[in-house]
Amino acid sequence: MLPAPTLTAATPLSPAHPRLTRPPGQPLLEAHLAARLWRGSSLGTTATPTLSSGFAALDAELPGSGWPLRAVTELLTPQFGVLEWRLLAPALQRWWNTQALPATTGRRRHTAAPALRSLLLINPPHAPHLPGLQALGLPPSALIWVDATAPAEALWAAEQAIKSRVAVLAWLPEARPEQIRRLQISALSSDAPAFLVRPERAGQQSSAAPLRLVVQPGDGWALDVHLLKRRGPAHEGWLTLPAVPGAVEPLLTAARRKPQPAPAPAPSPASAPASPPLERADALARAVLHA
């Protein structure tokens, strides 16, 4: 029986095994293992593709420096329909731009272009406002609205969309841990982003999603983000991300971009002047003039 060949720096690799970059003096096998080994004390650096979030501070805290494309990401927020759009709009716009058809010039023959993959909005809390989404960089042709009437229908639509390798933004307030695990297994074979928006209280439940974030409104137009779960060390504190929509920013003055000062405390009941019991503050509170 012939001994197994050993990998050295001079051993040619087949196209299925691309050459690994390694520091000088490090064995090739050790470099291969280091690329696939993840330590819990450091951020995961896997070979799976990622999508930049559009926020440098957030990318610095995400494994792979972006949203994972072969996994589901959970966004836990106290209010649906506002914060998730401002957080995900830069990444979704970048993802859609990569779906654009290549331009053809001259007299070159037109070849069949791949079909564009859409962004499915599953069970959104409000009807999508197309002008507002277009201002965020998402054309109406990129969006498909799935209005599910039952939680089971929303979960089925999300699973089928993930298996079809299209981008998914699903609001699943009643999803159970075993259902999230099923979606995570389906996402392993997809290269499109999949985001699940869930209530903030869902952070107390276990989840198979490798990335979970809590998103809350910050001061002014900022977003406060805490990484509840990631492949790496626990995230301490909160990130403050400037998230002014691009269409709104030119309309804001410098004062409007800054956090508004807290209102002055109301006077105590002892120092406040007593109001007449029948006094009204509206226009009908005028005295009646008698002839």
PDB file of C-alpha atoms in Angstrom:
ATOM      1  CA  MET A   1       0.000   0.000   0.000  1.00  0.00           C
ATOM      2  CA  LEU A   2       1.473   3.312  -1.059  1.00  0.00           C
ATOM      3  CA  PRO A   3       1.845   5.974   1.612  1.00  0.00           C
ATOM      4  CA  ALA A   4      -0.425   8.996   1.370  1.00  0.00           C
ATOM      5  CA  PRO A   5       1.202  11.973  -0.342  1.00  0.00           C
ATOM      6  CA  THR A   6       2.121  14.908   1.830  1.00  0.00           C
ATOM      7  CA  LEU A   7       1.226  18.480   0.983  1.00  0.00           C
ATOM      8  CA  THR A   8       4.160  20.809   0.664  1.00  0.00           C
ATOM      9  CA  ALA A   9       4.604  24.269  -0.737  1.00  0.00           C
ATOM     10  CA  ALA A  10       5.810  22.750  -4.024  1.00  0.00           C
ATOM     11  CA  THR A  11       2.863  20.375  -4.432  1.00  0.00           C
ATOM     12  CA  PRO A  12       0.707  21.626  -7.335  1.00  0.00           C
ATOM     13  CA  LEU A  13      -2.972  21.999  -6.486  1.00  0.00           C
ATOM     14  CA  SER A  14      -5.815  21.187  -8.841  1.00  0.00           C
ATOM     15  CA  PRO A  15      -8.299  23.919  -9.856  1.00  0.00           C
ATOM     16  CA  ALA A  16     -10.764  22.483  -7.358  1.00  0.00           C
ATOM     17  CA  HIS A  17      -8.252  23.267  -4.602  1.00  0.00           C
ATOM     18  CA  PRO A  18      -7.027  26.852  -5.117  1.00  0.00           C
ATOM     19  CA  ARG A  19      -3.633  27.788  -3.806  1.00  0.00           C
ATOM     20  CA  LEU A  20      -3.668  29.090  -0.238  1.00  0.00           C
ATOM     21  CA  THR A  21      -1.899  32.232   0.791  1.00  0.00           C
ATOM     22  CA  ARG A  22       0.207  31.650   3.878  1.00  0.00           C
ATOM     23  CA  PRO A  23       2.877  33.486   5.836  1.00  0.00           C
ATOM     24  CA  PRO A  24       6.484  32.575   4.999  1.00  0.00           C
ATOM     25  CA  GLY A  25       7.600  29.470   6.819  1.00  0.00           C
ATOM     26  CA  GLN A  26       4.076  28.215   7.632  1.00  0.00           C
ATOM     27  CA  PRO A  27       3.270  24.703   6.329  1.00  0.00           C
ATOM     28  CA  LEU A  28       0.535  24.529   3.714  1.00  0.00           C
ATOM     29  CA  LEU A  29      -1.630  22.134   5.726  1.00  0.00           C
ATOM     30  CA  GLU A  30      -1.397  24.406   8.755  1.00  0.00           C
ATOM     31  CA  ALA A  31      -2.454  27.382   6.633  1.00  0.00           C
ATOM     32  CA  HIS A  32      -5.405  25.385   5.304  1.00  0.00           C
ATOM     33  CA  LEU A  33      -6.542  24.480   8.807  1.00  0.00           C
ATOM     34  CA  ALA A  34      -6.068  28.037  10.063  1.00  0.00           C
ATOM     35  CA  ALA A  35      -8.373  29.317   7.332  1.00  0.00           C
ATOM     36  CA  ARG A  36     -11.157  26.980   8.485  1.00  0.00           C
ATOM     37  CA  LEU A  37     -10.535  27.073  12.224  1.00  0.00           C
ATOM     38  CA  TRP A  38     -12.581  29.496  14.286  1.00  0.00           C
ATOM     39  CA  ARG A  39     -11.719  30.410  17.868  1.00  0.00           C
ATOM     40  CA  GLY A  40     -14.437  31.651  20.159  1.00  0.00           C
ATOM     41  CA  SER A  41     -12.280  34.558  21.306  1.00  0.00           C
ATOM     42  CA  SER A  42     -12.128  36.090  17.822  1.00  0.00           C
ATOM     43  CA  LEU A  43     -14.605  36.997  15.099  1.00  0.00           C
ATOM     44  CA  GLY A  44     -15.417  34.248  12.647  1.00  0.00           C
ATOM     45  CA  THR A  45     -13.649  34.628   9.299  1.00  0.00           C
ATOM     46  CA  THR A  46     -15.295  31.994   7.136  1.00  0.00           C
ATOM     47  CA  ALA A  47     -15.058  31.580   3.393  1.00  0.00           C
ATOM     48  CA  THR A  48     -18.814  32.100   2.966  1.00  0.00           C
ATOM     49  CA  PRO A  49     -19.744  35.281   1.080  1.00  0.00           C
ATOM     50  CA  THR A  50     -20.986  38.344   2.917  1.00  0.00           C
ATOM     51  CA  LEU A  51     -22.692  41.591   1.962  1.00  0.00           C
ATOM     52  CA  SER A  52     -21.456  44.865   3.398  1.00  0.00           C
ATOM     53  CA  SER A  53     -24.020  46.542   5.631  1.00  0.00           C
ATOM     54  CA  GLY A  54     -23.051  50.022   4.451  1.00  0.00           C
ATOM     55  CA  PHE A  55     -22.043  51.030   7.993  1.00  0.00           C
ATOM     56  CA  ALA A  56     -18.304  50.836   8.664  1.00  0.00           C
ATOM     57  CA  ALA A  57     -18.772  50.564  12.435  1.00  0.00           C
ATOM     58  CA  LEU A  58     -21.199  47.661  12.033  1.00  0.00           C
ATOM     59  CA  ASP A  59     -19.073  45.827   9.454  1.00  0.00           C
ATOM     60  CA  ALA A  60     -16.167  45.942  11.903  1.00  0.00           C
ATOM     61  CA  GLU A  61     -18.242  43.943  14.409  1.00  0.00           C
ATOM     62  CA  LEU A  62     -19.793  41.450  11.981  1.00  0.00           C
ATOM     63  CA  PRO A  63     -18.047  38.146  11.209  1.00  0.00           C
ATOM     64  CA  GLY A  64     -16.765  38.368   7.665  1.00  0.00           C
ATOM     65  CA  SER A  65     -17.304  42.165   7.711  1.00  0.00           C
ATOM     66  CA  GLY A  66     -20.892  42.030   6.477  1.00  0.00           C
ATOM     67  CA  TRP A  67     -24.280  40.344   6.467  1.00  0.00           C
ATOM     68  CA  PRO A  68     -23.971  36.585   5.849  1.00  0.00           C
ATOM     69  CA  LEU A  69     -25.426  35.303   2.575  1.00  0.00           C
ATOM     70  CA  ARG A  70     -25.697  31.622   3.536  1.00  0.00           C
ATOM     71  CA  ALA A  71     -27.523  32.102   6.793  1.00  0.00           C
ATOM     72  CA  VAL A  72     -30.557  33.860   8.206  1.00  0.00           C
ATOM     73  CA  THR A  73     -30.129  37.036  10.211  1.00  0.00           C
ATOM     74  CA  GLU A  74     -32.575  38.018  12.927  1.00  0.00           C
ATOM     75  CA  LEU A  75     -33.420  41.657  13.628  1.00  0.00           C
ATOM     76  CA  LEU A  76     -35.141  42.171  16.956  1.00  0.00           C
ATOM     77  CA  THR A  77     -36.906  45.511  17.199  1.00  0.00           C
ATOM     78  CA  PRO A  78     -39.559  47.031  19.475  1.00  0.00           C
ATOM     79  CA  GLN A  79     -41.563  48.422  16.533  1.00  0.00           C
ATOM     80  CA  PHE A  80     -42.023  46.936  13.082  1.00  0.00           C
ATOM     81  CA  GLY A  81     -41.923  48.871   9.840  1.00  0.00           C
ATOM     82  CA  VAL A  82     -39.392  51.676  10.485  1.00  0.00           C
ATOM     83  CA  LEU A  83     -36.025  50.730  11.944  1.00  0.00           C
ATOM     84  CA  GLU A  84     -35.362  47.653   9.811  1.00  0.00           C
ATOM     85  CA  TRP A  85     -35.642  49.615   6.551  1.00  0.00           C
ATOM     86  CA  ARG A  86     -33.175  52.273   7.655  1.00  0.00           C
ATOM     87  CA  LEU A  87     -30.719  49.590   8.772  1.00  0.00           C
ATOM     88  CA  LEU A  88     -30.985  47.308   5.734  1.00  0.00           C
ATOM     89  CA  ALA A  89     -31.507  49.811   2.916  1.00  0.00           C
ATOM     90  CA  PRO A  90     -27.780  50.341   2.099  1.00  0.00           C
ATOM     91  CA  ALA A  91     -27.118  46.596   1.894  1.00  0.00           C
ATOM     92  CA  LEU A  92     -30.271  45.790  -0.073  1.00  0.00           C
ATOM     93  CA  GLN A  93     -29.510  48.563  -2.539  1.00  0.00           C
ATOM     94  CA  ARG A  94     -25.979  47.207  -3.006  1.00  0.00           C
ATOM     95  CA  TRP A  95     -27.304  43.693  -3.469  1.00  0.00           C
ATOM     96  CA  TRP A  96     -29.840  44.806  -6.073  1.00  0.00           C
ATOM     97  CA  ASN A  97     -27.159  46.705  -7.998  1.00  0.00           C
ATOM     98  CA  THR A  98     -25.257  43.429  -8.407  1.00  0.00           C
ATOM     99  CA  GLN A  99     -28.328  41.988 -10.119  1.00  0.00           C
ATOM    100  CA  ALA A 100     -28.165  44.509 -12.973  1.00  0.00           C
ATOM    101  CA  LEU A 101     -27.790  43.072 -16.459  1.00  0.00           C
ATOM    102  CA  PRO A 102     -24.384  43.553 -18.107  1.00  0.00           C
ATOM    103  CA  ALA A 103     -24.361  46.240 -20.774  1.00  0.00           C
ATOM    104  CA  THR A 104     -23.702  45.237 -24.373  1.00  0.00           C
ATOM    105  CA  THR A 105     -21.904  47.589 -26.754  1.00  0.00           C
ATOM    106  CA  GLY A 106     -21.151  47.573 -30.452  1.00  0.00           C
ATOM    107  CA  ARG A 107     -22.453  44.801 -32.678  1.00  0.00           C
ATOM    108  CA  ARG A 108     -21.859  42.010 -30.246  1.00  0.00           C
ATOM    109  CA  ARG A 109     -24.524  39.344 -30.198  1.00  0.00           C
ATOM    110  CA  HIS A 110     -26.899  39.544 -27.276  1.00  0.00           C
ATOM    111  CA  THR A 111     -26.581  36.510 -25.086  1.00  0.00           C
ATOM    112  CA  ALA A 112     -29.226  35.237 -22.733  1.00  0.00           C
ATOM    113  CA  ALA A 113     -28.801  37.079 -19.449  1.00  0.00           C
ATOM    114  CA  PRO A 114     -29.651  35.462 -16.123  1.00  0.00           C
ATOM    115  CA  ALA A 115     -32.997  36.391 -14.660  1.00  0.00           C
ATOM    116  CA  LEU A 116     -32.922  39.040 -11.980  1.00  0.00           C
ATOM    117  CA  ARG A 117     -33.621  37.805  -8.497  1.00  0.00           C
ATOM    118  CA  SER A 118     -36.201  39.809  -6.611  1.00  0.00           C
ATOM    119  CA  LEU A 119     -36.592  40.912  -3.007  1.00  0.00           C
ATOM    120  CA  LEU A 120     -39.573  39.253  -1.341  1.00  0.00           C
ATOM    121  CA  LEU A 121     -41.359  41.190   1.380  1.00  0.00           C
ATOM    122  CA  ILE A 122     -43.224  38.581   3.385  1.00  0.00           C
ATOM    123  CA  ASN A 123     -45.959  39.657   5.777  1.00  0.00           C
ATOM    124  CA  PRO A 124     -44.864  43.331   6.168  1.00  0.00           C
ATOM    125  CA  PRO A 125     -46.691  45.253   8.918  1.00  0.00           C
ATOM    126  CA  HIS A 126     -47.732  47.993   6.465  1.00  0.00           C
ATOM    127  CA  ALA A 127     -48.363  48.153   2.751  1.00  0.00           C
ATOM    128  CA  PRO A 128     -45.030  48.887   1.018  1.00  0.00           C
ATOM    129  CA  HIS A 129     -44.704  52.541   0.026  1.00  0.00           C
ATOM    130  CA  LEU A 130     -43.120  52.294  -3.408  1.00  0.00           C
ATOM    131  CA  PRO A 131     -41.950  55.942  -3.716  1.00  0.00           C
ATOM    132  CA  GLY A 132     -40.251  55.712  -0.341  1.00  0.00           C
ATOM    133  CA  LEU A 133     -38.583  52.401  -1.157  1.00  0.00           C
ATOM    134  CA  GLN A 134     -37.493  53.751  -4.515  1.00  0.00           C
ATOM    135  CA  ALA A 135     -35.884  56.692  -2.712  1.00  0.00           C
ATOM    136  CA  LEU A 136     -33.908  54.113  -0.724  1.00  0.00           C
ATOM    137  CA  GLY A 137     -32.546  52.692  -3.978  1.00  0.00           C
ATOM    138  CA  LEU A 138     -35.000  49.786  -4.400  1.00  0.00           C
ATOM    139  CA  PRO A 139     -36.923  50.035  -7.689  1.00  0.00           C
ATOM    140  CA  PRO A 140     -40.480  48.675  -7.766  1.00  0.00           C
ATOM    141  CA  SER A 141     -39.382  45.983 -10.222  1.00  0.00           C
ATOM    142  CA  ALA A 142     -37.175  44.489  -7.490  1.00  0.00           C
ATOM    143  CA  LEU A 143     -39.970  44.010  -4.964  1.00  0.00           C
ATOM    144  CA  ILE A 144     -42.573  41.284  -4.556  1.00  0.00           C
ATOM    145  CA  TRP A 145     -45.121  41.675  -1.766  1.00  0.00           C
ATOM    146  CA  VAL A 146     -46.380  38.447  -0.189  1.00  0.00           C
ATOM    147  CA  ASP A 147     -49.400  39.157   2.001  1.00  0.00           C
ATOM    148  CA  ALA A 148     -49.765  36.056   4.157  1.00  0.00           C
ATOM    149  CA  THR A 149     -53.001  35.652   6.075  1.00  0.00           C
ATOM    150  CA  ALA A 150     -51.659  33.113   8.599  1.00  0.00           C
ATOM    151  CA  PRO A 151     -48.273  32.551  10.305  1.00  0.00           C
ATOM    152  CA  ALA A 152     -47.958  29.123   8.639  1.00  0.00           C
ATOM    153  CA  GLU A 153     -48.338  30.716   5.195  1.00  0.00           C
ATOM    154  CA  ALA A 154     -45.660  33.310   5.976  1.00  0.00           C
ATOM    155  CA  LEU A 155     -43.240  30.593   7.105  1.00  0.00           C
ATOM    156  CA  TRP A 156     -43.946  28.508   3.991  1.00  0.00           C
ATOM    157  CA  ALA A 157     -43.371  31.511   1.715  1.00  0.00           C
ATOM    158  CA  ALA A 158     -40.118  32.364   3.491  1.00  0.00           C
ATOM    159  CA  GLU A 159     -38.801  28.813   3.189  1.00  0.00           C
ATOM    160  CA  GLN A 160     -39.680  28.532  -0.510  1.00  0.00           C
ATOM    161  CA  ALA A 161     -38.124  31.924  -1.268  1.00  0.00           C
ATOM    162  CA  ILE A 162     -34.892  31.040   0.516  1.00  0.00           C
ATOM    163  CA  LYS A 163     -34.705  27.744  -1.387  1.00  0.00           C
ATOM    164  CA  SER A 164     -35.210  29.698  -4.625  1.00  0.00           C
ATOM    165  CA  ARG A 165     -32.148  31.853  -3.824  1.00  0.00           C
ATOM    166  CA  VAL A 166     -33.914  35.197  -3.733  1.00  0.00           C
ATOM    167  CA  ALA A 167     -33.475  37.908  -1.119  1.00  0.00           C
ATOM    168  CA  VAL A 168     -35.984  37.672   1.721  1.00  0.00           C
ATOM    169  CA  LEU A 169     -37.197  40.196   4.269  1.00  0.00           C
ATOM    170  CA  ALA A 170     -39.830  38.465   6.388  1.00  0.00           C
ATOM    171  CA  TRP A 171     -41.706  39.659   9.453  1.00  0.00           C
ATOM    172  CA  LEU A 172     -42.288  36.587  11.629  1.00  0.00           C
ATOM    173  CA  PRO A 173     -43.518  37.678  15.066  1.00  0.00           C
ATOM    174  CA  GLU A 174     -44.816  34.228  16.030  1.00  0.00           C
ATOM    175  CA  ALA A 175     -42.055  31.973  14.715  1.00  0.00           C
ATOM    176  CA  ARG A 176     -40.876  29.214  17.037  1.00  0.00           C
ATOM    177  CA  PRO A 177     -37.239  28.099  17.508  1.00  0.00           C
ATOM    178  CA  GLU A 178     -37.705  24.896  15.488  1.00  0.00           C
ATOM    179  CA  GLN A 179     -39.150  26.913  12.598  1.00  0.00           C
ATOM    180  CA  ILE A 180     -36.183  29.289  12.617  1.00  0.00           C
ATOM    181  CA  ARG A 181     -33.888  26.254  12.507  1.00  0.00           C
ATOM    182  CA  ARG A 182     -35.709  24.980   9.423  1.00  0.00           C
ATOM    183  CA  LEU A 183     -35.195  28.325   7.674  1.00  0.00           C
ATOM    184  CA  GLN A 184     -31.526  28.356   8.689  1.00  0.00           C
ATOM    185  CA  ILE A 185     -30.982  24.912   7.136  1.00  0.00           C
ATOM    186  CA  SER A 186     -32.568  26.107   3.887  1.00  0.00           C
ATOM    187  CA  ALA A 187     -30.364  29.217   3.861  1.00  0.00           C
ATOM    188  CA  LEU A 188     -27.167  27.140   3.847  1.00  0.00           C
ATOM    189  CA  SER A 189     -27.592  26.554   0.109  1.00  0.00           C
ATOM    190  CA  SER A 190     -28.576  30.130  -0.803  1.00  0.00           C
ATOM    191  CA  ASP A 191     -26.315  33.025  -1.734  1.00  0.00           C
ATOM    192  CA  ALA A 192     -28.944  35.743  -1.209  1.00  0.00           C
ATOM    193  CA  PRO A 193     -29.527  37.674   2.036  1.00  0.00           C
ATOM    194  CA  ALA A 194     -32.326  36.498   4.322  1.00  0.00           C
ATOM    195  CA  PHE A 195     -33.509  38.746   7.142  1.00  0.00           C
ATOM    196  CA  LEU A 196     -36.138  37.823   9.719  1.00  0.00           C
ATOM    197  CA  VAL A 197     -37.723  40.677  11.669  1.00  0.00           C
ATOM    198  CA  ARG A 198     -38.995  39.598  15.070  1.00  0.00           C
ATOM    199  CA  PRO A 199     -40.150  41.359  18.252  1.00  0.00           C
ATOM    200  CA  GLU A 200     -37.548  42.329  20.799  1.00  0.00           C
ATOM    201  CA  ARG A 201     -38.937  39.877  23.350  1.00  0.00           C
ATOM    202  CA  ALA A 202     -37.868  37.010  21.050  1.00  0.00           C
ATOM    203  CA  GLY A 203     -34.301  37.622  22.234  1.00  0.00           C
ATOM    204  CA  GLN A 204     -35.142  35.556  25.314  1.00  0.00           C
ATOM    205  CA  GLN A 205     -35.646  32.477  23.133  1.00  0.00           C
ATOM    206  CA  SER A 206     -32.949  30.288  21.639  1.00  0.00           C
ATOM    207  CA  SER A 207     -32.420  30.550  17.904  1.00  0.00           C
ATOM    208  CA  ALA A 208     -30.443  28.710  15.241  1.00  0.00           C
ATOM    209  CA  ALA A 209     -29.710  31.977  13.433  1.00  0.00           C
ATOM    210  CA  PRO A 210     -25.937  32.587  13.689  1.00  0.00           C
ATOM    211  CA  LEU A 211     -26.440  36.367  13.771  1.00  0.00           C
ATOM    212  CA  ARG A 212     -29.007  38.207  15.907  1.00  0.00           C
ATOM    213  CA  LEU A 213     -29.191  41.970  16.420  1.00  0.00           C
ATOM    214  CA  VAL A 214     -31.304  44.239  18.597  1.00  0.00           C
ATOM    215  CA  VAL A 215     -32.224  47.502  16.847  1.00  0.00           C
ATOM    216  CA  GLN A 216     -33.640  50.456  18.759  1.00  0.00           C
ATOM    217  CA  PRO A 217     -34.232  54.121  17.859  1.00  0.00           C
ATOM    218  CA  GLY A 218     -31.358  56.368  18.904  1.00  0.00           C
ATOM    219  CA  ASP A 219     -30.992  60.095  19.308  1.00  0.00           C
ATOM    220  CA  GLY A 220     -32.050  62.113  16.309  1.00  0.00           C
ATOM    221  CA  TRP A 221     -31.860  59.966  13.171  1.00  0.00           C
ATOM    222  CA  ALA A 222     -29.412  57.434  14.629  1.00  0.00           C
ATOM    223  CA  LEU A 223     -29.955  53.734  15.259  1.00  0.00           C
ATOM    224  CA  ASP A 224     -28.734  51.925  18.361  1.00  0.00           C
ATOM    225  CA  VAL A 225     -27.623  48.376  17.513  1.00  0.00           C
ATOM    226  CA  HIS A 226     -26.501  45.606  19.851  1.00  0.00           C
ATOM    227  CA  LEU A 227     -25.206  42.271  18.552  1.00  0.00           C
ATOM    228  CA  LEU A 228     -27.034  39.740  20.668  1.00  0.00           C
ATOM    229  CA  LYS A 229     -25.424  36.724  18.979  1.00  0.00           C
ATOM    230  CA  ARG A 230     -22.535  36.308  16.555  1.00  0.00           C
ATOM    231  CA  ARG A 231     -19.687  33.925  15.807  1.00  0.00           C
ATOM    232  CA  GLY A 232     -17.128  35.439  18.096  1.00  0.00           C
ATOM    233  CA  PRO A 233     -16.834  37.086  21.491  1.00  0.00           C
ATOM    234  CA  ALA A 234     -19.855  38.648  23.124  1.00  0.00           C
ATOM    235  CA  HIS A 235     -20.578  42.159  21.932  1.00  0.00           C
ATOM    236  CA  GLU A 236     -20.424  44.714  24.731  1.00  0.00           C
ATOM    237  CA  GLY A 237     -22.414  47.920  24.626  1.00  0.00           C
ATOM    238  CA  TRP A 238     -24.243  49.470  21.690  1.00  0.00           C
ATOM    239  CA  LEU A 239     -23.315  50.824  18.267  1.00  0.00           C
ATOM    240  CA  THR A 240     -24.685  54.212  17.222  1.00  0.00           C
ATOM    241  CA  LEU A 241     -25.222  54.269  13.470  1.00  0.00           C
ATOM    242  CA  PRO A 242     -26.187  57.410  11.528  1.00  0.00           C
ATOM    243  CA  ALA A 243     -29.160  56.287   9.461  1.00  0.00           C
ATOM    244  CA  VAL A 244     -30.660  59.341   7.785  1.00  0.00           C
ATOM    245  CA  PRO A 245     -32.439  58.245   4.568  1.00  0.00           C
ATOM    246  CA  GLY A 246     -30.732  59.621   1.478  1.00  0.00           C
ATOM    247  CA  ALA A 247     -33.886  61.348   0.233  1.00  0.00           C
ATOM    248  CA  VAL A 248     -34.453  63.018   3.602  1.00  0.00           C
ATOM    249  CA  GLU A 249     -30.917  64.203   4.339  1.00  0.00           C
ATOM    250  CA  PRO A 250     -30.915  67.168   1.887  1.00  0.00           C
ATOM    251  CA  LEU A 251     -34.111  68.437   3.508  1.00  0.00           C
ATOM    252  CA  LEU A 252     -32.686  68.519   7.024  1.00  0.00           C
ATOM    253  CA  THR A 253     -30.976  71.531   8.460  1.00  0.00           C
ATOM    254  CA  ALA A 254     -27.895  71.178  10.641  1.00  0.00           C
ATOM    255  CA  ALA A 255     -30.039  71.586  13.745  1.00  0.00           C
ATOM    256  CA  ARG A 256     -32.424  68.851  12.627  1.00  0.00           C
ATOM    257  CA  ARG A 257     -29.576  66.371  12.143  1.00  0.00           C
ATOM    258  CA  LYS A 258     -28.527  66.754  15.772  1.00  0.00           C
ATOM    259  CA  PRO A 259     -30.375  65.176  18.670  1.00  0.00           C
ATOM    260  CA  GLN A 260     -33.078  67.411  20.048  1.00  0.00           C
ATOM    261  CA  PRO A 261     -32.604  68.545  23.666  1.00  0.00           C
ATOM    262  CA  ALA A 262     -34.723  66.885  26.259  1.00  0.00           C
ATOM    263  CA  PRO A 263     -37.850  68.860  27.164  1.00  0.00           C
ATOM    264  CA  ALA A 264     -37.818  70.817  30.388  1.00  0.00           C
ATOM    265  CA  PRO A 265     -39.416  69.004  33.302  1.00  0.00           C
ATOM    266  CA  ALA A 266     -43.007  69.901  33.981  1.00  0.00           C
ATOM    267  CA  PRO A 267     -43.616  72.102  37.044  1.00  0.00           C
ATOM    268  CA  SER A 268     -44.741  70.369  40.173  1.00  0.00           C
ATOM    269  CA  PRO A 269     -48.451  70.468  40.969  1.00  0.00           C
ATOM    270  CA  ALA A 270     -47.810  72.728  43.964  1.00  0.00           C
ATOM    271  CA  SER A 271     -46.197  75.509  41.890  1.00  0.00           C
ATOM    272  CA  ALA A 272     -48.460  75.243  38.830  1.00  0.00           C
ATOM    273  CA  PRO A 273     -51.323  77.746  38.778  1.00  0.00           C
ATOM    274  CA  ALA A 274     -54.709  76.186  39.231  1.00  0.00           C
ATOM    275  CA  SER A 275     -56.873  76.198  36.099  1.00  0.00           C
ATOM    276  CA  PRO A 276     -60.588  76.747  36.154  1.00  0.00           C
ATOM    277  CA  PRO A 277     -62.331  73.386  36.140  1.00  0.00           C
ATOM    278  CA  LEU A 278     -64.356  74.208  33.029  1.00  0.00           C
ATOM    279  CA  GLU A 279     -61.629  75.943  31.017  1.00  0.00           C
ATOM    280  CA  ARG A 280     -61.133  74.646  27.465  1.00  0.00           C
ATOM    281  CA  ALA A 281     -58.106  75.186  25.273  1.00  0.00           C
ATOM    282  CA  ASP A 282     -59.766  74.950  21.861  1.00  0.00           C
ATOM    283  CA  ALA A 283     -61.461  77.583  19.724  1.00  0.00           C
ATOM    284  CA  LEU A 284     -64.874  76.859  21.210  1.00  0.00           C
ATOM    285  CA  ALA A 285     -63.799  78.070  24.629  1.00  0.00           C
ATOM    286  CA  ARG A 286     -64.594  81.720  23.881  1.00  0.00           C
ATOM    287  CA  ALA A 287     -67.032  83.520  26.090  1.00  0.00           C
ATOM    288  CA  VAL A 288     -70.515  83.945  24.635  1.00  0.00           C
ATOM    289  CA  LEU A 289     -71.364  87.600  23.907  1.00  0.00           C
ATOM    290  CA  HIS A 290     -74.917  88.499  24.806  1.00  0.00           C
ATOM    291  CA  ALA A 291     -76.720  91.230  22.901  1.00  0.00           C
TER     292      ALA A 291
END
